[in-house]
Amino acid sequence: MPSADATLSVTSAALLLHAAAQRGADAAALSQAAGLDASQLHNPDGRLPIATMQRLWPLAAAATADPYLDLHLAEHANPAQFGLLAYVLMHSPTLGAAVQQLCRYQDIACNGTRTSLRRLGASIELVVELTSPAIVHPHFVLNSELLVYLQMLRMLSGQPLAPEAVRLAYPAPADAREHRRVFAPAPVQFGTPDSALRLPAAVLELPVLNADPHLLALMEPRAAALLARLQQPTAALPDRVRHEIVRLLKGAAPTLAAVADALCLGSRTLQLHLRQAGHTYQQLLDEVRRELAEQHLHDQHHSTTDIAFLLGFAEPSVFVRSFKRWTGQTPGAFRRAAVAA
């Protein structure tokens, strides 16, 4: 996916809203102000445009009167909150294996950043790079990701891991005392070429508490499949939408939200991309239904009622009206003409 179209898991927004609510903010009002459909938060595999999360961050910081909300987000984080990717990490045998999985499946959490592991003799660094131009508030992203990673490693291992150093690729704030407190005892550098969390290399050998290899064997193929879907090109998005409509068209017309979920996109992102390609979702749904209807009408074994059901119409009469709007003919007239031909 091009970086301008990058998305992240709705679990990130859910965590931020939870943290804001714990500090007295109105989560529903924040969602509405950021243009976030609250119903999306209930889908663990749902995606949001990064631009939506970038709108949410400053709104949440203002609503909580906490200018360091990004530095405090990890206090509310639990690995299980991050869905499929979290379960892959929780059942990896060691922290080293978990970090490798994090780097491999990073796009499931957010494909607008890149996480990598750098080895430096007796130390290692978790490096976070920003790859999406939609990230206009880099400090929110870099602070929260590095601290969530540190919290995750501590919870997976059950050890109070202490970072050796922290680099942050944005200018130093006027007051960095809170940065130094949350990353203690590590020294914190600002304005560096990259952002990284340095730890002793020995942490990679620590076992993950309660890791279950059988659950890992179940979860990892699902993560690989989800990653493959996320990395599909968007050049033929209308064709991918048509494909998902056909796949989901089983007794009821698939909604825009259902197709967006299947494509790992937010509903609004899907609408925007379709509009840029000169399409609407309703137009594509009608095209698919019309094409399938004509195929079924050439087959004498399907009645009009059967076809209406197959195409997801609640009543045959609605199908008849729709087909006449599409073709200028009733289904019966179309079938008779097809037989005569």
CSV table of C-alpha atoms in Angstrom, one decimal:
chain,number,residue,atom,x,y,z
A,1,MET,CA,0.0,0.0,0.0
A,2,PRO,CA,1.4,3.4,-0.9
A,3,SER,CA,2.5,5.3,2.2
A,4,ALA,CA,0.0,8.1,1.6
A,5,ASP,CA,-2.8,5.5,1.9
A,6,ALA,CA,-1.4,4.0,5.1
A,7,THR,CA,-3.7,2.7,7.8
A,8,LEU,CA,-3.5,1.4,11.3
A,9,SER,CA,-5.5,-1.1,13.4
A,10,VAL,CA,-8.5,0.4,15.2
A,11,THR,CA,-7.1,-1.1,18.4
A,12,SER,CA,-4.7,1.9,18.5
A,13,ALA,CA,-7.6,4.3,18.4
A,14,ALA,CA,-9.4,2.3,21.0
A,15,LEU,CA,-6.4,2.4,23.3
A,16,LEU,CA,-6.1,6.1,23.0
A,17,LEU,CA,-9.8,6.7,23.6
A,18,HIS,CA,-9.6,4.4,26.6
A,19,ALA,CA,-6.6,6.4,28.0
A,20,ALA,CA,-8.4,9.7,27.4
A,21,ALA,CA,-11.6,8.4,29.1
A,22,GLN,CA,-9.5,7.3,32.1
A,23,ARG,CA,-8.4,10.9,32.4
A,24,GLY,CA,-11.9,12.3,32.3
A,25,ALA,CA,-12.4,13.0,28.6
A,26,ASP,CA,-15.6,12.1,26.7
A,27,ALA,CA,-14.6,9.3,24.3
A,28,ALA,CA,-17.7,9.5,22.2
A,29,ALA,CA,-17.2,13.3,21.7
A,30,LEU,CA,-13.6,12.7,20.7
A,31,SER,CA,-14.5,10.1,18.2
A,32,GLN,CA,-17.1,12.4,16.6
A,33,ALA,CA,-14.7,15.3,16.5
A,34,ALA,CA,-12.0,13.2,14.8
A,35,GLY,CA,-14.4,11.8,12.2
A,36,LEU,CA,-14.2,8.3,13.7
A,37,ASP,CA,-17.2,6.0,13.4
A,38,ALA,CA,-17.4,4.5,16.9
A,39,SER,CA,-18.9,1.3,15.5
A,40,GLN,CA,-15.5,0.6,13.8
A,41,LEU,CA,-13.9,0.2,17.2
A,42,HIS,CA,-15.8,-3.1,17.8
A,43,ASN,CA,-14.1,-4.8,14.9
A,44,PRO,CA,-10.7,-6.1,16.0
A,45,ASP,CA,-9.6,-6.5,12.4
A,46,GLY,CA,-10.8,-3.0,11.4
A,47,ARG,CA,-8.5,-0.4,9.9
A,48,LEU,CA,-8.4,3.4,10.2
A,49,PRO,CA,-6.7,5.9,7.9
A,50,ILE,CA,-3.6,7.3,9.7
A,51,ALA,CA,-5.0,10.8,9.1
A,52,THR,CA,-7.9,10.0,11.4
A,53,MET,CA,-5.5,9.0,14.2
A,54,GLN,CA,-3.5,12.1,13.7
A,55,ARG,CA,-6.6,14.2,14.2
A,56,LEU,CA,-7.5,12.2,17.3
A,57,TRP,CA,-4.1,12.7,19.1
A,58,PRO,CA,-4.2,16.5,19.6
A,59,LEU,CA,-7.9,16.4,20.4
A,60,ALA,CA,-7.3,13.8,23.1
A,61,ALA,CA,-4.4,15.7,24.5
A,62,ALA,CA,-6.5,18.9,24.8
A,63,ALA,CA,-9.6,17.1,26.2
A,64,THR,CA,-7.5,15.5,29.0
A,65,ALA,CA,-5.4,18.6,29.6
A,66,ASP,CA,-2.4,16.2,29.4
A,67,PRO,CA,0.2,17.5,27.0
A,68,TYR,CA,2.2,14.3,27.5
A,69,LEU,CA,-0.7,11.9,26.8
A,70,ASP,CA,1.6,10.2,24.3
A,71,LEU,CA,4.1,9.5,27.0
A,72,HIS,CA,1.4,8.1,29.3
A,73,LEU,CA,-0.4,5.9,26.7
A,74,ALA,CA,1.7,2.8,27.5
A,75,GLU,CA,0.4,2.9,31.1
A,76,HIS,CA,-2.9,1.7,29.8
A,77,ALA,CA,-1.6,-0.8,27.3
A,78,ASN,CA,-2.0,-4.6,27.6
A,79,PRO,CA,-0.6,-6.9,24.8
A,80,ALA,CA,-4.0,-8.6,24.5
A,81,GLN,CA,-5.6,-5.3,23.4
A,82,PHE,CA,-3.7,-5.4,20.1
A,83,GLY,CA,-5.6,-8.4,18.7
A,84,LEU,CA,-4.0,-10.9,16.3
A,85,LEU,CA,-0.5,-9.5,16.3
A,86,ALA,CA,-0.5,-9.4,20.1
A,87,TYR,CA,-1.4,-13.1,20.3
A,88,VAL,CA,1.5,-14.0,17.9
A,89,LEU,CA,3.9,-12.1,20.2
A,90,MET,CA,2.4,-13.5,23.4
A,91,HIS,CA,3.0,-17.1,22.2
A,92,SER,CA,6.5,-16.6,20.8
A,93,PRO,CA,9.1,-18.6,22.8
A,94,THR,CA,11.5,-15.7,23.6
A,95,LEU,CA,11.6,-11.9,23.5
A,96,GLY,CA,13.9,-12.2,20.5
A,97,ALA,CA,11.4,-14.3,18.6
A,98,ALA,CA,8.6,-11.9,19.6
A,99,VAL,CA,10.6,-8.9,18.4
A,100,GLN,CA,11.3,-10.7,15.1
A,101,GLN,CA,7.5,-11.3,14.7
A,102,LEU,CA,6.8,-7.7,15.6
A,103,CYS,CA,9.1,-6.5,12.8
A,104,ARG,CA,7.7,-9.1,10.4
A,105,TYR,CA,4.0,-8.3,11.0
A,106,GLN,CA,4.4,-4.6,11.9
A,107,ASP,CA,2.0,-3.5,9.1
A,108,ILE,CA,-0.9,-5.3,10.9
A,109,ALA,CA,-0.6,-2.7,13.7
A,110,CYS,CA,0.4,0.3,11.4
A,111,ASN,CA,1.7,0.3,7.9
A,112,GLY,CA,2.7,4.0,8.1
A,113,THR,CA,5.7,3.2,10.3
A,114,ARG,CA,8.5,0.7,10.1
A,115,THR,CA,10.0,-1.2,13.0
A,116,SER,CA,13.4,-2.9,12.8
A,117,LEU,CA,15.9,-4.6,15.0
A,118,ARG,CA,19.5,-3.3,15.0
A,119,ARG,CA,22.2,-5.3,16.8
A,120,LEU,CA,25.1,-3.3,18.4
A,121,GLY,CA,27.4,-5.8,20.1
A,122,ALA,CA,26.2,-6.2,23.7
A,123,SER,CA,23.1,-4.0,22.9
A,124,ILE,CA,20.2,-4.1,20.5
A,125,GLU,CA,18.0,-1.2,19.3
A,126,LEU,CA,14.3,-1.2,18.3
A,127,VAL,CA,14.2,1.4,15.6
A,128,VAL,CA,11.0,3.1,14.5
A,129,GLU,CA,10.8,5.0,11.2
A,130,LEU,CA,7.9,7.1,9.9
A,131,THR,CA,7.0,6.2,6.3
A,132,SER,CA,3.6,7.9,5.8
A,133,PRO,CA,3.3,11.6,4.9
A,134,ALA,CA,0.0,11.5,6.7
A,135,ILE,CA,1.9,11.6,10.0
A,136,VAL,CA,1.9,15.3,10.8
A,137,HIS,CA,2.5,14.9,14.6
A,138,PRO,CA,5.6,12.7,14.7
A,139,HIS,CA,6.2,13.0,18.5
A,140,PHE,CA,2.8,11.4,19.3
A,141,VAL,CA,3.6,8.4,17.1
A,142,LEU,CA,7.3,8.0,18.1
A,143,ASN,CA,6.8,8.5,21.8
A,144,SER,CA,3.8,6.2,22.1
A,145,GLU,CA,5.2,3.4,19.9
A,146,LEU,CA,8.6,3.2,21.7
A,147,LEU,CA,6.9,3.2,25.1
A,148,VAL,CA,4.3,0.7,24.1
A,149,TYR,CA,7.1,-1.6,22.8
A,150,LEU,CA,9.0,-1.2,26.1
A,151,GLN,CA,5.8,-1.9,28.1
A,152,MET,CA,5.0,-4.9,25.9
A,153,LEU,CA,8.5,-6.4,26.4
A,154,ARG,CA,8.3,-6.0,30.2
A,155,MET,CA,4.8,-7.6,30.3
A,156,LEU,CA,5.8,-10.5,28.0
A,157,SER,CA,8.9,-11.3,30.1
A,158,GLY,CA,7.7,-10.3,33.5
A,159,GLN,CA,11.0,-8.4,33.9
A,160,PRO,CA,11.5,-4.7,34.8
A,161,LEU,CA,13.6,-4.1,31.7
A,162,ALA,CA,15.6,-0.8,31.8
A,163,PRO,CA,16.5,0.9,28.5
A,164,GLU,CA,20.1,2.0,28.0
A,165,ALA,CA,19.4,4.9,25.7
A,166,VAL,CA,16.6,6.6,23.7
A,167,ARG,CA,16.8,8.6,20.5
A,168,LEU,CA,13.9,10.7,19.2
A,169,ALA,CA,13.9,12.1,15.7
A,170,TYR,CA,12.1,15.4,16.5
A,171,PRO,CA,13.2,18.7,18.1
A,172,ALA,CA,13.6,18.8,21.8
A,173,PRO,CA,10.6,20.2,23.6
A,174,ALA,CA,10.8,23.2,25.9
A,175,ASP,CA,10.5,20.9,28.9
A,176,ALA,CA,11.8,17.3,28.6
A,177,ARG,CA,11.5,16.3,32.2
A,178,GLU,CA,8.5,14.0,31.6
A,179,HIS,CA,10.4,12.3,28.7
A,180,ARG,CA,13.4,11.6,31.0
A,181,ARG,CA,11.1,10.3,33.7
A,182,VAL,CA,9.2,7.8,31.5
A,183,PHE,CA,12.3,6.5,29.8
A,184,ALA,CA,14.4,6.4,33.0
A,185,PRO,CA,17.2,5.5,33.5
A,186,ALA,CA,18.1,6.0,29.9
A,187,PRO,CA,19.5,9.3,28.6
A,188,VAL,CA,17.1,10.8,26.0
A,189,GLN,CA,18.5,12.5,22.9
A,190,PHE,CA,16.3,14.7,20.6
A,191,GLY,CA,16.7,15.7,16.9
A,192,THR,CA,18.6,12.5,16.0
A,193,PRO,CA,18.6,11.0,12.5
A,194,ASP,CA,16.4,8.1,13.7
A,195,SER,CA,14.3,7.1,16.7
A,196,ALA,CA,15.3,4.1,18.7
A,197,LEU,CA,15.1,2.3,22.1
A,198,ARG,CA,18.4,0.7,23.1
A,199,LEU,CA,18.3,-2.4,25.4
A,200,PRO,CA,20.9,-5.0,26.5
A,201,ALA,CA,21.1,-7.8,23.9
A,202,ALA,CA,20.6,-10.3,26.6
A,203,VAL,CA,16.9,-9.4,26.8
A,204,LEU,CA,16.3,-11.3,23.5
A,205,GLU,CA,17.1,-14.6,25.3
A,206,LEU,CA,14.4,-14.0,28.0
A,207,PRO,CA,11.5,-16.5,27.7
A,208,VAL,CA,8.0,-15.2,27.1
A,209,LEU,CA,5.8,-16.1,30.1
A,210,ASN,CA,3.0,-18.6,29.4
A,211,ALA,CA,3.9,-18.9,25.7
A,212,ASP,CA,2.0,-21.7,24.0
A,213,PRO,CA,3.5,-23.1,20.8
A,214,HIS,CA,0.2,-24.7,19.7
A,215,LEU,CA,-1.5,-21.3,19.9
A,216,LEU,CA,1.4,-19.7,18.0
A,217,ALA,CA,0.9,-22.4,15.2
A,218,LEU,CA,-2.7,-21.4,15.0
A,219,MET,CA,-2.2,-17.6,15.1
A,220,GLU,CA,0.8,-17.1,12.8
A,221,PRO,CA,-0.9,-18.3,9.5
A,222,ARG,CA,-3.7,-15.9,10.2
A,223,ALA,CA,-1.3,-13.1,10.7
A,224,ALA,CA,0.5,-14.0,7.5
A,225,ALA,CA,-2.8,-14.0,5.6
A,226,LEU,CA,-3.8,-10.7,7.0
A,227,LEU,CA,-0.4,-9.2,6.2
A,228,ALA,CA,-0.7,-10.4,2.6
A,229,ARG,CA,-4.1,-8.8,2.2
A,230,LEU,CA,-2.8,-5.5,3.6
A,231,GLN,CA,0.1,-5.5,1.2
A,232,GLN,CA,-2.0,-6.0,-1.9
A,233,PRO,CA,-1.7,-3.1,-4.4
A,234,THR,CA,-4.5,-0.6,-4.6
A,235,ALA,CA,-4.2,0.0,-8.4
A,236,ALA,CA,-7.1,-2.3,-9.1
A,237,LEU,CA,-9.2,-1.4,-6.1
A,238,PRO,CA,-12.5,-1.3,-8.0
A,239,ASP,CA,-11.8,-4.9,-9.2
A,240,ARG,CA,-11.0,-6.0,-5.6
A,241,VAL,CA,-14.2,-4.4,-4.4
A,242,ARG,CA,-16.2,-6.3,-7.1
A,243,HIS,CA,-14.5,-9.5,-6.0
A,244,GLU,CA,-15.4,-9.0,-2.4
A,245,ILE,CA,-19.0,-8.2,-3.3
A,246,VAL,CA,-19.3,-11.4,-5.2
A,247,ARG,CA,-17.7,-13.4,-2.3
A,248,LEU,CA,-19.9,-11.8,0.3
A,249,LEU,CA,-23.1,-11.7,-1.7
A,250,LYS,CA,-24.9,-14.5,0.2
A,251,GLY,CA,-28.6,-13.8,0.8
A,252,ALA,CA,-28.0,-10.2,1.6
A,253,ALA,CA,-26.2,-7.3,-0.1
A,254,PRO,CA,-22.8,-6.8,1.6
A,255,THR,CA,-22.4,-3.3,3.1
A,256,LEU,CA,-19.7,-0.9,2.4
A,257,ALA,CA,-18.3,-1.5,5.9
A,258,ALA,CA,-18.2,-5.2,5.3
A,259,VAL,CA,-16.3,-4.9,2.1
A,260,ALA,CA,-13.9,-2.3,3.6
A,261,ASP,CA,-13.2,-4.7,6.5
A,262,ALA,CA,-12.4,-7.5,4.1
A,263,LEU,CA,-10.0,-5.2,2.3
A,264,CYS,CA,-8.4,-4.0,5.6
A,265,LEU,CA,-9.5,-0.4,4.9
A,266,GLY,CA,-11.6,2.1,6.7
A,267,SER,CA,-15.0,2.8,5.2
A,268,ARG,CA,-14.2,6.4,4.5
A,269,THR,CA,-10.8,5.5,3.0
A,270,LEU,CA,-12.5,3.0,0.7
A,271,GLN,CA,-15.1,5.6,-0.3
A,272,LEU,CA,-12.4,8.2,-1.0
A,273,HIS,CA,-10.3,5.8,-3.1
A,274,LEU,CA,-13.3,4.7,-5.1
A,275,ARG,CA,-14.3,8.3,-5.7
A,276,GLN,CA,-10.8,9.1,-6.9
A,277,ALA,CA,-11.0,6.2,-9.3
A,278,GLY,CA,-14.4,7.5,-10.6
A,279,HIS,CA,-16.6,5.0,-8.9
A,280,THR,CA,-19.0,4.7,-6.0
A,281,TYR,CA,-19.7,1.6,-3.9
A,282,GLN,CA,-23.4,1.6,-4.9
A,283,GLN,CA,-22.4,1.7,-8.6
A,284,LEU,CA,-20.0,-1.3,-8.2
A,285,LEU,CA,-22.7,-3.2,-6.2
A,286,ASP,CA,-25.2,-2.5,-9.0
A,287,GLU,CA,-22.7,-3.6,-11.7
A,288,VAL,CA,-22.0,-6.9,-9.9
A,289,ARG,CA,-25.7,-7.6,-9.3
A,290,ARG,CA,-26.6,-6.8,-12.9
A,291,GLU,CA,-23.8,-9.0,-14.3
A,292,LEU,CA,-24.8,-11.9,-12.1
A,293,ALA,CA,-28.5,-11.4,-12.8
A,294,GLU,CA,-27.9,-11.6,-16.5
A,295,GLN,CA,-25.8,-14.8,-16.1
A,296,HIS,CA,-28.5,-16.4,-13.9
A,297,LEU,CA,-31.3,-15.4,-16.4
A,298,HIS,CA,-29.5,-17.2,-19.2
A,299,ASP,CA,-29.7,-20.3,-17.0
A,300,GLN,CA,-33.3,-21.6,-17.2
A,301,HIS,CA,-32.9,-23.5,-13.9
A,302,HIS,CA,-33.2,-20.3,-11.7
A,303,SER,CA,-36.5,-18.6,-11.1
A,304,THR,CA,-36.8,-14.9,-10.6
A,305,THR,CA,-37.4,-15.5,-6.9
A,306,ASP,CA,-34.2,-17.6,-6.7
A,307,ILE,CA,-32.2,-15.0,-8.5
A,308,ALA,CA,-33.5,-12.2,-6.2
A,309,PHE,CA,-32.4,-14.2,-3.2
A,310,LEU,CA,-29.0,-15.0,-4.7
A,311,LEU,CA,-28.4,-11.3,-5.3
A,312,GLY,CA,-29.3,-10.3,-1.8
A,313,PHE,CA,-32.7,-8.6,-2.5
A,314,ALA,CA,-35.2,-8.8,0.3
A,315,GLU,CA,-38.1,-9.1,-2.1
A,316,PRO,CA,-38.4,-10.3,-5.7
A,317,SER,CA,-40.3,-7.2,-6.6
A,318,VAL,CA,-37.3,-5.1,-5.6
A,319,PHE,CA,-35.1,-7.1,-7.8
A,320,VAL,CA,-37.5,-6.7,-10.7
A,321,ARG,CA,-37.6,-2.9,-10.3
A,322,SER,CA,-33.8,-2.8,-10.0
A,323,PHE,CA,-33.2,-4.9,-13.1
A,324,LYS,CA,-35.6,-2.8,-15.1
A,325,ARG,CA,-33.7,0.3,-14.0
A,326,TRP,CA,-30.4,-1.2,-15.0
A,327,THR,CA,-31.5,-2.7,-18.4
A,328,GLY,CA,-34.8,-1.1,-19.4
A,329,GLN,CA,-36.4,-4.6,-19.3
A,330,THR,CA,-38.0,-6.8,-16.8
A,331,PRO,CA,-36.1,-10.0,-15.9
A,332,GLY,CA,-38.8,-12.0,-17.7
A,333,ALA,CA,-38.5,-10.0,-20.9
A,334,PHE,CA,-34.7,-10.3,-20.8
A,335,ARG,CA,-34.9,-14.0,-20.4
A,336,ARG,CA,-37.3,-14.4,-23.3
A,337,ALA,CA,-35.0,-12.3,-25.5
A,338,ALA,CA,-32.0,-14.4,-24.5
A,339,VAL,CA,-33.8,-17.7,-25.3
A,340,ALA,CA,-35.0,-16.3,-28.6
A,341,ALA,CA,-31.4,-15.3,-29.5
